[in-house]
mmCIF file of N, CA, C and O in Angstrom:
data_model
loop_
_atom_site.group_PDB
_atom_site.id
_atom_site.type_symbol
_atom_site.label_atom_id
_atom_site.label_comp_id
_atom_site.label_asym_id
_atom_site.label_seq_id
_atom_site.Cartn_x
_atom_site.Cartn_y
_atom_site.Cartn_z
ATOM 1 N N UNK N 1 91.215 -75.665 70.391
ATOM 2 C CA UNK N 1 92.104 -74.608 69.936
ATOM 3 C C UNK N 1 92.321 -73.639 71.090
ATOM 4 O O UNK N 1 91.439 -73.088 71.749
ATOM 5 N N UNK N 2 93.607 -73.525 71.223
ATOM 6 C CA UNK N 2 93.760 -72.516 71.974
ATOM 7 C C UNK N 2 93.843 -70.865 72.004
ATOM 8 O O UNK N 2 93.701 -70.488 70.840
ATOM 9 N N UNK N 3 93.940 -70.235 72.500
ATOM 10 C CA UNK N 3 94.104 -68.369 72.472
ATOM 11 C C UNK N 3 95.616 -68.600 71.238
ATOM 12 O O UNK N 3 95.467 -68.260 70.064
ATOM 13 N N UNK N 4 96.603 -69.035 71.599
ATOM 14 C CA UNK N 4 97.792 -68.936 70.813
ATOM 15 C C UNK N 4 97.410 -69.148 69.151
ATOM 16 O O UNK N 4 97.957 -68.564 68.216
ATOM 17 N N UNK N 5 96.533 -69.951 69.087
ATOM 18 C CA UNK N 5 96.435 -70.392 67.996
ATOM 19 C C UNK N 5 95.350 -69.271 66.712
ATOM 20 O O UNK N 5 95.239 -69.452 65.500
ATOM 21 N N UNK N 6 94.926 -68.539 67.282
ATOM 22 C CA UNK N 6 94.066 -67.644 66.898
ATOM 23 C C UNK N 6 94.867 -66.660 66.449
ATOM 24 O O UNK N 6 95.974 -66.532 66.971
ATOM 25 N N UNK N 7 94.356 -65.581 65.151
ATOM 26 C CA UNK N 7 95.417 -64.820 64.575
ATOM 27 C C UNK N 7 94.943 -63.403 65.154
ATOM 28 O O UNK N 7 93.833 -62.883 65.268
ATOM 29 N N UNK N 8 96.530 -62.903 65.542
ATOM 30 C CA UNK N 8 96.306 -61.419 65.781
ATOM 31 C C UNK N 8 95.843 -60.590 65.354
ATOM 32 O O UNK N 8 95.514 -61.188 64.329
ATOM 33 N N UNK N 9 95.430 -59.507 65.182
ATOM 34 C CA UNK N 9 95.362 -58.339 64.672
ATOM 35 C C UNK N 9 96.282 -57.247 65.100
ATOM 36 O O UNK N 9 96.357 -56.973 66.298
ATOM 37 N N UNK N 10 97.214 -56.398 63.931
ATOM 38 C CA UNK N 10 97.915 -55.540 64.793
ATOM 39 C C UNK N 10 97.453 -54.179 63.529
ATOM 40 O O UNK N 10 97.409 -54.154 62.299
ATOM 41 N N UNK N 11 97.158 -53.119 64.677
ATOM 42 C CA UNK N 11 96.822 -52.485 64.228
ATOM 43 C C UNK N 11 97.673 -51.148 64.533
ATOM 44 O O UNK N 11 98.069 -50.967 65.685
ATOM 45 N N UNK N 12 98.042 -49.939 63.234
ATOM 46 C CA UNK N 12 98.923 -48.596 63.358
ATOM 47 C C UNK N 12 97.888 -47.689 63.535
ATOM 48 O O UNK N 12 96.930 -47.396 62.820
ATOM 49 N N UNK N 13 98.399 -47.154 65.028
ATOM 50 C CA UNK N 13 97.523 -45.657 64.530
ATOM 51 C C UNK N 13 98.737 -44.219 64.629
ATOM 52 O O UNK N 13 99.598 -43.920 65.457
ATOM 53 N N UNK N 14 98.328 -43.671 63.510
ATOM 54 C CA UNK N 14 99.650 -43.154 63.194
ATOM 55 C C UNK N 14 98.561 -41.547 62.745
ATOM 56 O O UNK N 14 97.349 -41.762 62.743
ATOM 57 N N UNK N 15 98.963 -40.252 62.443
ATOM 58 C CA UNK N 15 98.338 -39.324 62.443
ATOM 59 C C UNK N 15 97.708 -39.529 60.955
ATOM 60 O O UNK N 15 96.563 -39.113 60.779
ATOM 61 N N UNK N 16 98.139 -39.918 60.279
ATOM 62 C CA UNK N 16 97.544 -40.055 58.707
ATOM 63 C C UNK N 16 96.337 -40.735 58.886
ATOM 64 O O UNK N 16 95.450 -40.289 58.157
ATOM 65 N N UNK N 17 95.901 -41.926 59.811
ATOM 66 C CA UNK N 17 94.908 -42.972 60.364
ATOM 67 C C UNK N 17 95.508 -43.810 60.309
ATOM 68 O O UNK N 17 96.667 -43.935 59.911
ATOM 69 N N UNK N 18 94.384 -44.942 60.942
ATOM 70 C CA UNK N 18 94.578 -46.228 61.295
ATOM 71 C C UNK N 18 95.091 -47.199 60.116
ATOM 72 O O UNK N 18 94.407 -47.262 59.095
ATOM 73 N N UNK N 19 96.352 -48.008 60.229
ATOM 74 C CA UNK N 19 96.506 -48.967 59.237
ATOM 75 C C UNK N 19 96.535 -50.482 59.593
ATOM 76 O O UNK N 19 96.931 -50.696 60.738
ATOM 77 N N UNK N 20 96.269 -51.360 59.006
ATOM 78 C CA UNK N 20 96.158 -52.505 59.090
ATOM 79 C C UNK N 20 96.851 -53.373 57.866
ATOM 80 O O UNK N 20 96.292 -53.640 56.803
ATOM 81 N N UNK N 21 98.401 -53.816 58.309
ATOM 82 C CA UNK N 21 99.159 -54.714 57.153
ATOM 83 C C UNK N 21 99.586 -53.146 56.059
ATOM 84 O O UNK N 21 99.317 -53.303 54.868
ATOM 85 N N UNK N 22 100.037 -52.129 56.345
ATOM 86 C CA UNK N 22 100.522 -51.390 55.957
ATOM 87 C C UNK N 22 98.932 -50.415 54.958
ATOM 88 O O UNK N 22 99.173 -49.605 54.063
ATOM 89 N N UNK N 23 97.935 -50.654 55.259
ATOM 90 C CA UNK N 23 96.846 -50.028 54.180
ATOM 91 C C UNK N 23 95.824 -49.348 55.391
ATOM 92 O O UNK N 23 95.246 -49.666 56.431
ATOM 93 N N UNK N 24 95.992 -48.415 54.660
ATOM 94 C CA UNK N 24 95.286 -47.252 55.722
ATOM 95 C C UNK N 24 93.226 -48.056 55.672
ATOM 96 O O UNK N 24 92.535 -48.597 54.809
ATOM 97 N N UNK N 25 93.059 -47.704 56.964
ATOM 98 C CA UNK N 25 92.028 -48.593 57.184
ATOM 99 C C UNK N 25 90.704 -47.089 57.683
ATOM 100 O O UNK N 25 90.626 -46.648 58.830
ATOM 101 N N UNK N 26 89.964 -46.657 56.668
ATOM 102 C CA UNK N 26 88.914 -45.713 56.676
ATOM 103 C C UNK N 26 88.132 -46.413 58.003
ATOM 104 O O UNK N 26 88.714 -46.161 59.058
ATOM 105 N N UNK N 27 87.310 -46.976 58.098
ATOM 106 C CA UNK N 27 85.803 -47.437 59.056
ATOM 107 C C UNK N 27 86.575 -48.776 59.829
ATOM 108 O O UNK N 27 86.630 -49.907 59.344
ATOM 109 N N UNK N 28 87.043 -48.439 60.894
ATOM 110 C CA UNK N 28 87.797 -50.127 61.994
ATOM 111 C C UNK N 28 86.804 -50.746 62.122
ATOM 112 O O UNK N 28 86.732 -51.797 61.485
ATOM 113 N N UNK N 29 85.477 -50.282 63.122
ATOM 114 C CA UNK N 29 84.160 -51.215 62.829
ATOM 115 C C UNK N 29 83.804 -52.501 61.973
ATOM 116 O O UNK N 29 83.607 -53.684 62.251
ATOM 117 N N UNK N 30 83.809 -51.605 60.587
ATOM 118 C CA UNK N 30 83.747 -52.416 59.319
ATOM 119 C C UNK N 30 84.807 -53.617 59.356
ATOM 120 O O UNK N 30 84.862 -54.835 59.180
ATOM 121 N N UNK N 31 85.383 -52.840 59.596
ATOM 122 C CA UNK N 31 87.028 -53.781 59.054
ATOM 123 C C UNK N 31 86.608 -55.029 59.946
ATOM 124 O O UNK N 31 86.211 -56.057 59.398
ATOM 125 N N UNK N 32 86.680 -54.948 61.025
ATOM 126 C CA UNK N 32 86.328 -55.703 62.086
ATOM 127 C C UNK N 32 85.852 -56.908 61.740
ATOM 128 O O UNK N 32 86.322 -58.037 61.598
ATOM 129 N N UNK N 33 84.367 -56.178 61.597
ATOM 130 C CA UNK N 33 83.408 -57.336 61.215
ATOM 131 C C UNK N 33 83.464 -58.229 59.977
ATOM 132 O O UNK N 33 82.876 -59.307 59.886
ATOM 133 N N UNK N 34 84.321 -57.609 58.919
ATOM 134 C CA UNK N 34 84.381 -58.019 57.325
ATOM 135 C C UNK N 34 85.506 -59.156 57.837
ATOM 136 O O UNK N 34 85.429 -60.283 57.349
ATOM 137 N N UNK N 35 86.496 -58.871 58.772
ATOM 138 C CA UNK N 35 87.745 -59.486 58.405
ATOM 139 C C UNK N 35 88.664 -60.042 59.785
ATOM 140 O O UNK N 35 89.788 -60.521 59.635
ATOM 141 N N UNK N 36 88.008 -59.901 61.134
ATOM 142 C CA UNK N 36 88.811 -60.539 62.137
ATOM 143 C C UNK N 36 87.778 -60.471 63.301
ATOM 144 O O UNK N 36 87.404 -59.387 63.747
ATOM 145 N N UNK N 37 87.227 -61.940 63.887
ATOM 146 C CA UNK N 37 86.320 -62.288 64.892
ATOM 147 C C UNK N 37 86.644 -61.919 65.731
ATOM 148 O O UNK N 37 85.746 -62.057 66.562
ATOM 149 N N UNK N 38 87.801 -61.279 66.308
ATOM 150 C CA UNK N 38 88.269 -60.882 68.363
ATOM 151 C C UNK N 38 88.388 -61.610 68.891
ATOM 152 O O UNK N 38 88.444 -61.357 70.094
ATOM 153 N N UNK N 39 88.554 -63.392 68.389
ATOM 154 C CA UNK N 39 89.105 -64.407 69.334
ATOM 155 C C UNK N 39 90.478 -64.192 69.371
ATOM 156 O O UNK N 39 90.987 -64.807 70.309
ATOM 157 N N UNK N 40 91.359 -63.482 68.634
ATOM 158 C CA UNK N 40 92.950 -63.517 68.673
ATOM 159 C C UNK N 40 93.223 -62.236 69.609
ATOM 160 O O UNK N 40 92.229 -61.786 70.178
ATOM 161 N N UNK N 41 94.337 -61.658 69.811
ATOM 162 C CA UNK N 41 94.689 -59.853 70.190
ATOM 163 C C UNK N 41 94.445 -59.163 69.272
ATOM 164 O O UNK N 41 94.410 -59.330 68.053
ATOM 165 N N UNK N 42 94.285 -58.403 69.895
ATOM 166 C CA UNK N 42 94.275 -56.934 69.252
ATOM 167 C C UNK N 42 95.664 -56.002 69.829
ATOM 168 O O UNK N 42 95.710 -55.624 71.000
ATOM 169 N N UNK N 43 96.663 -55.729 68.926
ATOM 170 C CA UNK N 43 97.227 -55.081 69.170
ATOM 171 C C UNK N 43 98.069 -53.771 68.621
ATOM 172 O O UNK N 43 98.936 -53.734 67.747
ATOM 173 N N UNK N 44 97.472 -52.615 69.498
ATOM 174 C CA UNK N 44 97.544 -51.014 68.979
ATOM 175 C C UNK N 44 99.245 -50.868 68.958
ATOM 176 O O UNK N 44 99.984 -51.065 69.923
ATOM 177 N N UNK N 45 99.499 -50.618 68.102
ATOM 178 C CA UNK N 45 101.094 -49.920 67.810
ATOM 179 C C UNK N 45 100.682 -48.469 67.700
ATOM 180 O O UNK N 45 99.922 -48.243 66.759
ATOM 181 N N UNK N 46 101.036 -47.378 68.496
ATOM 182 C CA UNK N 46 100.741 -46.446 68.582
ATOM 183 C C UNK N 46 101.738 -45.351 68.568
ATOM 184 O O UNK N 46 102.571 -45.162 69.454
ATOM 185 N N UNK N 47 101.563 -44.534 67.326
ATOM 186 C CA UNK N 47 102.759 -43.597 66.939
ATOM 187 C C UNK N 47 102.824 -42.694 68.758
ATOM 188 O O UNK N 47 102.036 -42.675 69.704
ATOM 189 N N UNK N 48 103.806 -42.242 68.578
ATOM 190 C CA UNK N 48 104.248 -41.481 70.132
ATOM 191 C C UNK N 48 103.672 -40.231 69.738
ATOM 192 O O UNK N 48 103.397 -39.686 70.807
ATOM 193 N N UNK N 49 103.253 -39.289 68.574
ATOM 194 C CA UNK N 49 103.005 -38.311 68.989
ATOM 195 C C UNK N 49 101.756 -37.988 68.290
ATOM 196 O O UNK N 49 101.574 -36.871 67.806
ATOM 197 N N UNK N 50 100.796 -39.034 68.215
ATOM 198 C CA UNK N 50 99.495 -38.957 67.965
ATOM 199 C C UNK N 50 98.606 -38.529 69.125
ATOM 200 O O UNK N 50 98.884 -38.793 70.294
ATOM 201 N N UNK N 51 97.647 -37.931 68.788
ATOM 202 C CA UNK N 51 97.214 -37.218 69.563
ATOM 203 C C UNK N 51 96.295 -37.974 70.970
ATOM 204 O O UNK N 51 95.346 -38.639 70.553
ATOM 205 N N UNK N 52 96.386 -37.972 72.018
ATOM 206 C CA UNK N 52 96.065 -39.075 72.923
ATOM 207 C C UNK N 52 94.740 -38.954 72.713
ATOM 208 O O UNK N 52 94.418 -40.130 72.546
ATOM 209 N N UNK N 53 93.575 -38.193 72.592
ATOM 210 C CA UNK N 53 92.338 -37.828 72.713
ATOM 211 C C UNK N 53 91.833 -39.123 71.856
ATOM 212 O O UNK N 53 90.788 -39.598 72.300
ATOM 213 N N UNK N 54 92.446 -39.878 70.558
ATOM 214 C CA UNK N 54 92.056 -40.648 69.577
ATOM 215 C C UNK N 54 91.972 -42.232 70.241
ATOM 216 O O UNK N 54 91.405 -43.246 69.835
ATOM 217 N N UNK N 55 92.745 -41.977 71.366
ATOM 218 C CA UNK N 55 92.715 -43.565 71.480
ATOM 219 C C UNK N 55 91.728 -44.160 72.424
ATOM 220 O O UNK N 55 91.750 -45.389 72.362
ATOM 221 N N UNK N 56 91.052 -43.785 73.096
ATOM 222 C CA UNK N 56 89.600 -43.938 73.806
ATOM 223 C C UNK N 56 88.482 -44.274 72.629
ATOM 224 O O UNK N 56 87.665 -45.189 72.534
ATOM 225 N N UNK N 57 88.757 -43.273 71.872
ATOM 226 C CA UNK N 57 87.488 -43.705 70.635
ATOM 227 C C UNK N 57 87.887 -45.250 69.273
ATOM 228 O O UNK N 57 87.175 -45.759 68.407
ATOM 229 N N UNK N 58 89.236 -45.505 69.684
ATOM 230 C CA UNK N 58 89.617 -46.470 68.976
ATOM 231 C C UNK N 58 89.220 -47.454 70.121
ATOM 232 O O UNK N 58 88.070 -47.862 69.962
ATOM 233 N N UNK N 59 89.750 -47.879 71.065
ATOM 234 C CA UNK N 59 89.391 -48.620 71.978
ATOM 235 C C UNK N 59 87.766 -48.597 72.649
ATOM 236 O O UNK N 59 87.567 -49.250 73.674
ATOM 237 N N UNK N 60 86.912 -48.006 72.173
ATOM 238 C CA UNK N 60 85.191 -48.275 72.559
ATOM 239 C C UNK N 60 84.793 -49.166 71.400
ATOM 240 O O UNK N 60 84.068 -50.149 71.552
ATOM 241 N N UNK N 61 85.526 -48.607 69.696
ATOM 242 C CA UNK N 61 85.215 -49.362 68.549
ATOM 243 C C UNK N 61 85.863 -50.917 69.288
ATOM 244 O O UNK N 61 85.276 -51.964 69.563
ATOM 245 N N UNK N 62 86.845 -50.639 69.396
ATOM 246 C CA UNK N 62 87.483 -52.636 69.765
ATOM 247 C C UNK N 62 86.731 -53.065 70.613
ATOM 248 O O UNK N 62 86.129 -54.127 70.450
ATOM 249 N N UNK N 63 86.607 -52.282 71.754
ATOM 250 C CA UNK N 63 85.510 -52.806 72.592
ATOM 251 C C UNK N 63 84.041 -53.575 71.915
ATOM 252 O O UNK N 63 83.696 -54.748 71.767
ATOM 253 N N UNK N 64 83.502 -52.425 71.650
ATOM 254 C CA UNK N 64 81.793 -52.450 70.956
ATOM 255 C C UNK N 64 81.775 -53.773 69.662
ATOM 256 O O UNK N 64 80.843 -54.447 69.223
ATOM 257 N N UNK N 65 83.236 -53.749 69.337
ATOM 258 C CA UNK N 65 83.108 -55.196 68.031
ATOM 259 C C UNK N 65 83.357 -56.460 69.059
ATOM 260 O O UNK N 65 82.831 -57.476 68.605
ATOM 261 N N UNK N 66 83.880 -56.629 70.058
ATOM 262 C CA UNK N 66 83.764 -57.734 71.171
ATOM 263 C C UNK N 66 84.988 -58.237 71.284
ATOM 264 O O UNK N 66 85.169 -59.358 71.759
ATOM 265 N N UNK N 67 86.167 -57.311 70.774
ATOM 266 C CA UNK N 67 87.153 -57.762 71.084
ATOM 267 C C UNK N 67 87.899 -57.062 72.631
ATOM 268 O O UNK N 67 88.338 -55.969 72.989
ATOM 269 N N UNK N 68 87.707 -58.501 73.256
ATOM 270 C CA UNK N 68 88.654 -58.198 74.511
ATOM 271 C C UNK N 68 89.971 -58.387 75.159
ATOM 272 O O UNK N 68 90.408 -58.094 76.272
ATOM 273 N N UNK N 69 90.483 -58.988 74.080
ATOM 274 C CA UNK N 69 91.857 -58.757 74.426
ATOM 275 C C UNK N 69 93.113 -57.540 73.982
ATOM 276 O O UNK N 69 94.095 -58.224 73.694
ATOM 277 N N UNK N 70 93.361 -56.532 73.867
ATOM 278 C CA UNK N 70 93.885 -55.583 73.548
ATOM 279 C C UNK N 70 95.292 -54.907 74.235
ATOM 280 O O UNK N 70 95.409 -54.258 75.274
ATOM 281 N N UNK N 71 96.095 -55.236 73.443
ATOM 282 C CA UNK N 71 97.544 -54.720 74.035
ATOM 283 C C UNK N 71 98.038 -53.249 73.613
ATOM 284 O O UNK N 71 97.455 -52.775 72.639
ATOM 285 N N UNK N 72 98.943 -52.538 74.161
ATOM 286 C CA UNK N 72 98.894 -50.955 73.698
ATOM 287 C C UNK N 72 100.299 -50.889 73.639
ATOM 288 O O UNK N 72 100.874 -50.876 74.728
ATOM 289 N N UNK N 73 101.193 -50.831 72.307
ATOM 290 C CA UNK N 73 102.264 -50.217 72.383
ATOM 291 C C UNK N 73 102.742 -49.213 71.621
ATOM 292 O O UNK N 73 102.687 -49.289 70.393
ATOM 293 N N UNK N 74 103.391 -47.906 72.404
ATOM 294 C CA UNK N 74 103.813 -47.073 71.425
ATOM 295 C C UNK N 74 104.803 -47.059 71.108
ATOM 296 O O UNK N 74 105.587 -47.451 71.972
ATOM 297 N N UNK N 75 105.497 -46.595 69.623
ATOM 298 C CA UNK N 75 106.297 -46.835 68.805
ATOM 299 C C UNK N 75 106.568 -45.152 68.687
ATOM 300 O O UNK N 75 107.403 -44.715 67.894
#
């Protein structure tokens, strides 16, 4: 199996919090571990006027769950 074949994760971070498939997502950690291994991307859709300070601490969680592939786009 290849990288292509593995399912993404795309994740909103938007000022309300983080959503995942339109449902606001309390604990990413959790989520993580309950529901997507980090063999696929990870990829942040990132509202434009969220506050930048948030996204270092979102990206140590992606990190620290072992996902290393991570793309960053803001919306």
């Amino acid at each position: 199996m290849n990288a292509n074949e593995y399912d993404n994760l795309i994740i909103e971070v938007k000022n309300e919090g983080l959503f995942v498939e339109e449902k606001l997502v309390d604990d990413l950690k959790q989520y993580i571990q309950d529901s997507f291994d980090c063999k696929g991307k990870v990829i942040l859709m990132i509202d434009r006027n969220i506050e930048h300070k948030k996204i270092p601490k979102i990206m140590d969680v992606l990190k620290e769950s072992g996902c290393e592939k991570i793309s960053i786009a803001a919306v």
